[in-house]
Amino acid sequence: MFKIRKNIPNHQLFYFDTCPFCIKVRFALWKMGIKVKMKDILLRRENKAELIAGGGKKQVPCLRIEKSNEIEWLYESDAIIKYFQNLPTV
Ligand SMILES: N[C@@H](CCC(=O)N[C@@H](CS)C(=O)NCC(=O)O)C(=O)O
């Protein structure tokens, strides 16, 4: 089914295709009609390096949230889904 999805800027989801926790998050985002920038850590080694350097570990999914003057790295699929469910703009 085709669905128009709202782009949420300043958010990036680090993931890889076959990771079941990433699939869970991506499906939840699809159901909520949300689109964020996706960064595959297996396809591009610079994405994996960015995740480890910024977030501190290579676990996915991880959501990079860019706020006015700080960057937050949110791990754990359930926490990421909950974050989007509570986002006022959604
Ligand atoms: N409890 C975590 C589990 C995430 C997880 O185990 N991800 C795997 C990929 S499917 C991973 O990144 N493993 C590598 C690592 O933890 O360093 C969640 O729900 O997000």
PDB file of C-alpha atoms and ligand atoms in Angstrom:
ATOM      1  CA  MET A   1       0.000   0.000   0.000  1.00  0.00           C
ATOM      2  CA  PHE A   2       1.356   3.428  -0.922  1.00  0.00           C
ATOM      3  CA  LYS A   3       1.371   5.901   1.937  1.00  0.00           C
ATOM      4  CA  ILE A   4       2.602   9.501   2.010  1.00  0.00           C
ATOM      5  CA  ARG A   5       4.951   9.842   4.957  1.00  0.00           C
ATOM      6  CA  LYS A   6       5.875  12.960   6.873  1.00  0.00           C
ATOM      7  CA  ASN A   7       9.579  13.729   6.907  1.00  0.00           C
ATOM      8  CA  ILE A   8      10.989  14.443  10.371  1.00  0.00           C
ATOM      9  CA  PRO A   9      14.163  16.503   9.932  1.00  0.00           C
ATOM     10  CA  ASN A  10      17.195  16.359  12.245  1.00  0.00           C
ATOM     11  CA  HIS A  11      16.641  12.685  12.983  1.00  0.00           C
ATOM     12  CA  GLN A  12      18.662   9.801  11.560  1.00  0.00           C
ATOM     13  CA  LEU A  13      18.067   6.104  12.079  1.00  0.00           C
ATOM     14  CA  PHE A  14      21.176   3.912  12.041  1.00  0.00           C
ATOM     15  CA  TYR A  15      20.171   0.403  11.042  1.00  0.00           C
ATOM     16  CA  PHE A  16      20.782  -2.532   8.777  1.00  0.00           C
ATOM     17  CA  ASP A  17      18.252  -4.343   6.604  1.00  0.00           C
ATOM     18  CA  THR A  18      18.084  -7.764   8.250  1.00  0.00           C
ATOM     19  CA  CYS A  19      18.200  -6.620  11.886  1.00  0.00           C
ATOM     20  CA  PRO A  20      14.844  -7.667  13.425  1.00  0.00           C
ATOM     21  CA  PHE A  21      14.869  -4.794  15.940  1.00  0.00           C
ATOM     22  CA  CYS A  22      15.434  -2.353  13.073  1.00  0.00           C
ATOM     23  CA  ILE A  23      12.597  -3.943  11.096  1.00  0.00           C
ATOM     24  CA  LYS A  24      10.338  -3.468  14.122  1.00  0.00           C
ATOM     25  CA  VAL A  25      11.239   0.239  14.333  1.00  0.00           C
ATOM     26  CA  ARG A  26      10.935   0.800  10.586  1.00  0.00           C
ATOM     27  CA  PHE A  27       7.524  -0.863  10.538  1.00  0.00           C
ATOM     28  CA  ALA A  28       6.357   1.272  13.486  1.00  0.00           C
ATOM     29  CA  LEU A  29       7.569   4.422  11.691  1.00  0.00           C
ATOM     30  CA  TRP A  30       5.751   3.340   8.543  1.00  0.00           C
ATOM     31  CA  LYS A  31       2.539   2.794  10.532  1.00  0.00           C
ATOM     32  CA  MET A  32       2.915   6.251  12.113  1.00  0.00           C
ATOM     33  CA  GLY A  33       3.489   7.797   8.679  1.00  0.00           C
ATOM     34  CA  ILE A  34       6.948   9.041   9.599  1.00  0.00           C
ATOM     35  CA  LYS A  35      10.064   9.254   7.465  1.00  0.00           C
ATOM     36  CA  VAL A  36      13.550   9.930   8.791  1.00  0.00           C
ATOM     37  CA  LYS A  37      16.965   9.844   7.173  1.00  0.00           C
ATOM     38  CA  MET A  38      18.177   6.243   7.144  1.00  0.00           C
ATOM     39  CA  LYS A  39      21.812   5.244   7.589  1.00  0.00           C
ATOM     40  CA  ASP A  40      22.685   1.640   6.792  1.00  0.00           C
ATOM     41  CA  ILE A  41      25.746   0.622   8.819  1.00  0.00           C
ATOM     42  CA  LEU A  42      26.572  -2.455   6.742  1.00  0.00           C
ATOM     43  CA  LEU A  43      26.248  -0.808   3.357  1.00  0.00           C
ATOM     44  CA  ARG A  44      28.443   2.148   4.288  1.00  0.00           C
ATOM     45  CA  ARG A  45      31.307   1.748   6.701  1.00  0.00           C
ATOM     46  CA  GLU A  46      31.378   5.515   7.348  1.00  0.00           C
ATOM     47  CA  ASN A  47      27.885   5.203   8.858  1.00  0.00           C
ATOM     48  CA  LYS A  48      29.086   2.493  11.227  1.00  0.00           C
ATOM     49  CA  ALA A  49      32.112   4.606  12.177  1.00  0.00           C
ATOM     50  CA  GLU A  50      29.858   7.614  12.796  1.00  0.00           C
ATOM     51  CA  LEU A  51      27.566   5.513  15.016  1.00  0.00           C
ATOM     52  CA  ILE A  52      30.424   4.162  17.129  1.00  0.00           C
ATOM     53  CA  ALA A  53      32.135   7.547  17.404  1.00  0.00           C
ATOM     54  CA  GLY A  54      28.931   9.373  18.306  1.00  0.00           C
ATOM     55  CA  GLY A  55      26.783   6.856  20.151  1.00  0.00           C
ATOM     56  CA  GLY A  56      29.589   4.863  21.714  1.00  0.00           C
ATOM     57  CA  LYS A  57      28.613   1.398  20.475  1.00  0.00           C
ATOM     58  CA  LYS A  58      27.734  -0.318  17.200  1.00  0.00           C
ATOM     59  CA  GLN A  59      24.314  -1.567  18.304  1.00  0.00           C
ATOM     60  CA  VAL A  60      21.373  -0.851  16.002  1.00  0.00           C
ATOM     61  CA  PRO A  61      18.776   0.487  15.804  1.00  0.00           C
ATOM     62  CA  CYS A  62      20.011   3.804  17.085  1.00  0.00           C
ATOM     63  CA  LEU A  63      18.337   7.142  16.573  1.00  0.00           C
ATOM     64  CA  ARG A  64      20.494  10.251  16.232  1.00  0.00           C
ATOM     65  CA  ILE A  65      18.512  13.263  17.392  1.00  0.00           C
ATOM     66  CA  GLU A  66      19.897  16.689  16.551  1.00  0.00           C
ATOM     67  CA  LYS A  67      18.598  19.411  18.835  1.00  0.00           C
ATOM     68  CA  SER A  68      19.513  23.104  18.787  1.00  0.00           C
ATOM     69  CA  ASN A  69      22.909  22.680  20.415  1.00  0.00           C
ATOM     70  CA  GLU A  70      23.216  19.030  21.323  1.00  0.00           C
ATOM     71  CA  ILE A  71      23.083  15.590  19.770  1.00  0.00           C
ATOM     72  CA  GLU A  72      21.387  12.675  21.485  1.00  0.00           C
ATOM     73  CA  TRP A  73      21.949   9.047  20.552  1.00  0.00           C
ATOM     74  CA  LEU A  74      18.966   6.880  21.459  1.00  0.00           C
ATOM     75  CA  TYR A  75      19.464   3.109  21.519  1.00  0.00           C
ATOM     76  CA  GLU A  76      16.826   0.382  22.082  1.00  0.00           C
ATOM     77  CA  SER A  77      14.014  -0.252  19.604  1.00  0.00           C
ATOM     78  CA  ASP A  78      11.198   0.168  22.149  1.00  0.00           C
ATOM     79  CA  ALA A  79      12.623   3.488  23.366  1.00  0.00           C
ATOM     80  CA  ILE A  80      12.905   4.741  19.783  1.00  0.00           C
ATOM     81  CA  ILE A  81       9.305   3.799  18.992  1.00  0.00           C
ATOM     82  CA  LYS A  82       8.091   5.401  22.229  1.00  0.00           C
ATOM     83  CA  TYR A  83      10.085   8.551  21.407  1.00  0.00           C
ATOM     84  CA  PHE A  84       8.259   8.968  18.093  1.00  0.00           C
ATOM     85  CA  GLN A  85       4.882   8.156  19.628  1.00  0.00           C
ATOM     86  CA  ASN A  86       5.411  11.028  22.083  1.00  0.00           C
ATOM     87  CA  LEU A  87       6.744  13.500  19.522  1.00  0.00           C
ATOM     88  CA  PRO A  88       4.350  16.495  19.448  1.00  0.00           C
ATOM     89  CA  THR A  89       4.697  16.989  15.697  1.00  0.00           C
ATOM     90  CA  VAL A  90       3.504  13.445  14.882  1.00  0.00           C
TER      91      VAL A  90
HETATM   92  N1  LIG B   1      17.533  -4.562  22.840  1.00  0.00           N
HETATM   93  C1  LIG B   1      18.017  -3.996  21.602  1.00  0.00           C
HETATM   94  C2  LIG B   1      18.653  -5.115  20.783  1.00  0.00           C
HETATM   95  C3  LIG B   1      19.357  -4.573  19.547  1.00  0.00           C
HETATM   96  C4  LIG B   1      20.293  -5.608  18.941  1.00  0.00           C
HETATM   97  O1  LIG B   1      20.592  -6.664  19.514  1.00  0.00           O
HETATM   98  N2  LIG B   1      20.770  -5.304  17.725  1.00  0.00           N
HETATM   99  C5  LIG B   1      21.754  -6.136  17.077  1.00  0.00           C
HETATM  100  C6  LIG B   1      21.441  -6.268  15.595  1.00  0.00           C
HETATM  101  S1  LIG B   1      19.975  -7.179  15.280  1.00  0.00           S
HETATM  102  C7  LIG B   1      23.089  -5.477  17.178  1.00  0.00           C
HETATM  103  O2  LIG B   1      23.246  -4.316  16.882  1.00  0.00           O
HETATM  104  N3  LIG B   1      24.109  -6.252  17.633  1.00  0.00           N
HETATM  105  C8  LIG B   1      25.465  -5.763  17.686  1.00  0.00           C
HETATM  106  C9  LIG B   1      25.822  -5.129  18.987  1.00  0.00           C
HETATM  107  O3  LIG B   1      24.983  -5.121  19.918  1.00  0.00           O
HETATM  108  O4  LIG B   1      26.930  -4.625  19.088  1.00  0.00           O
HETATM  109  C10 LIG B   1      16.858  -3.326  20.863  1.00  0.00           C
HETATM  110  O5  LIG B   1      15.688  -3.677  21.124  1.00  0.00           O
HETATM  111  O6  LIG B   1      17.110  -2.409  20.072  1.00  0.00           O
END
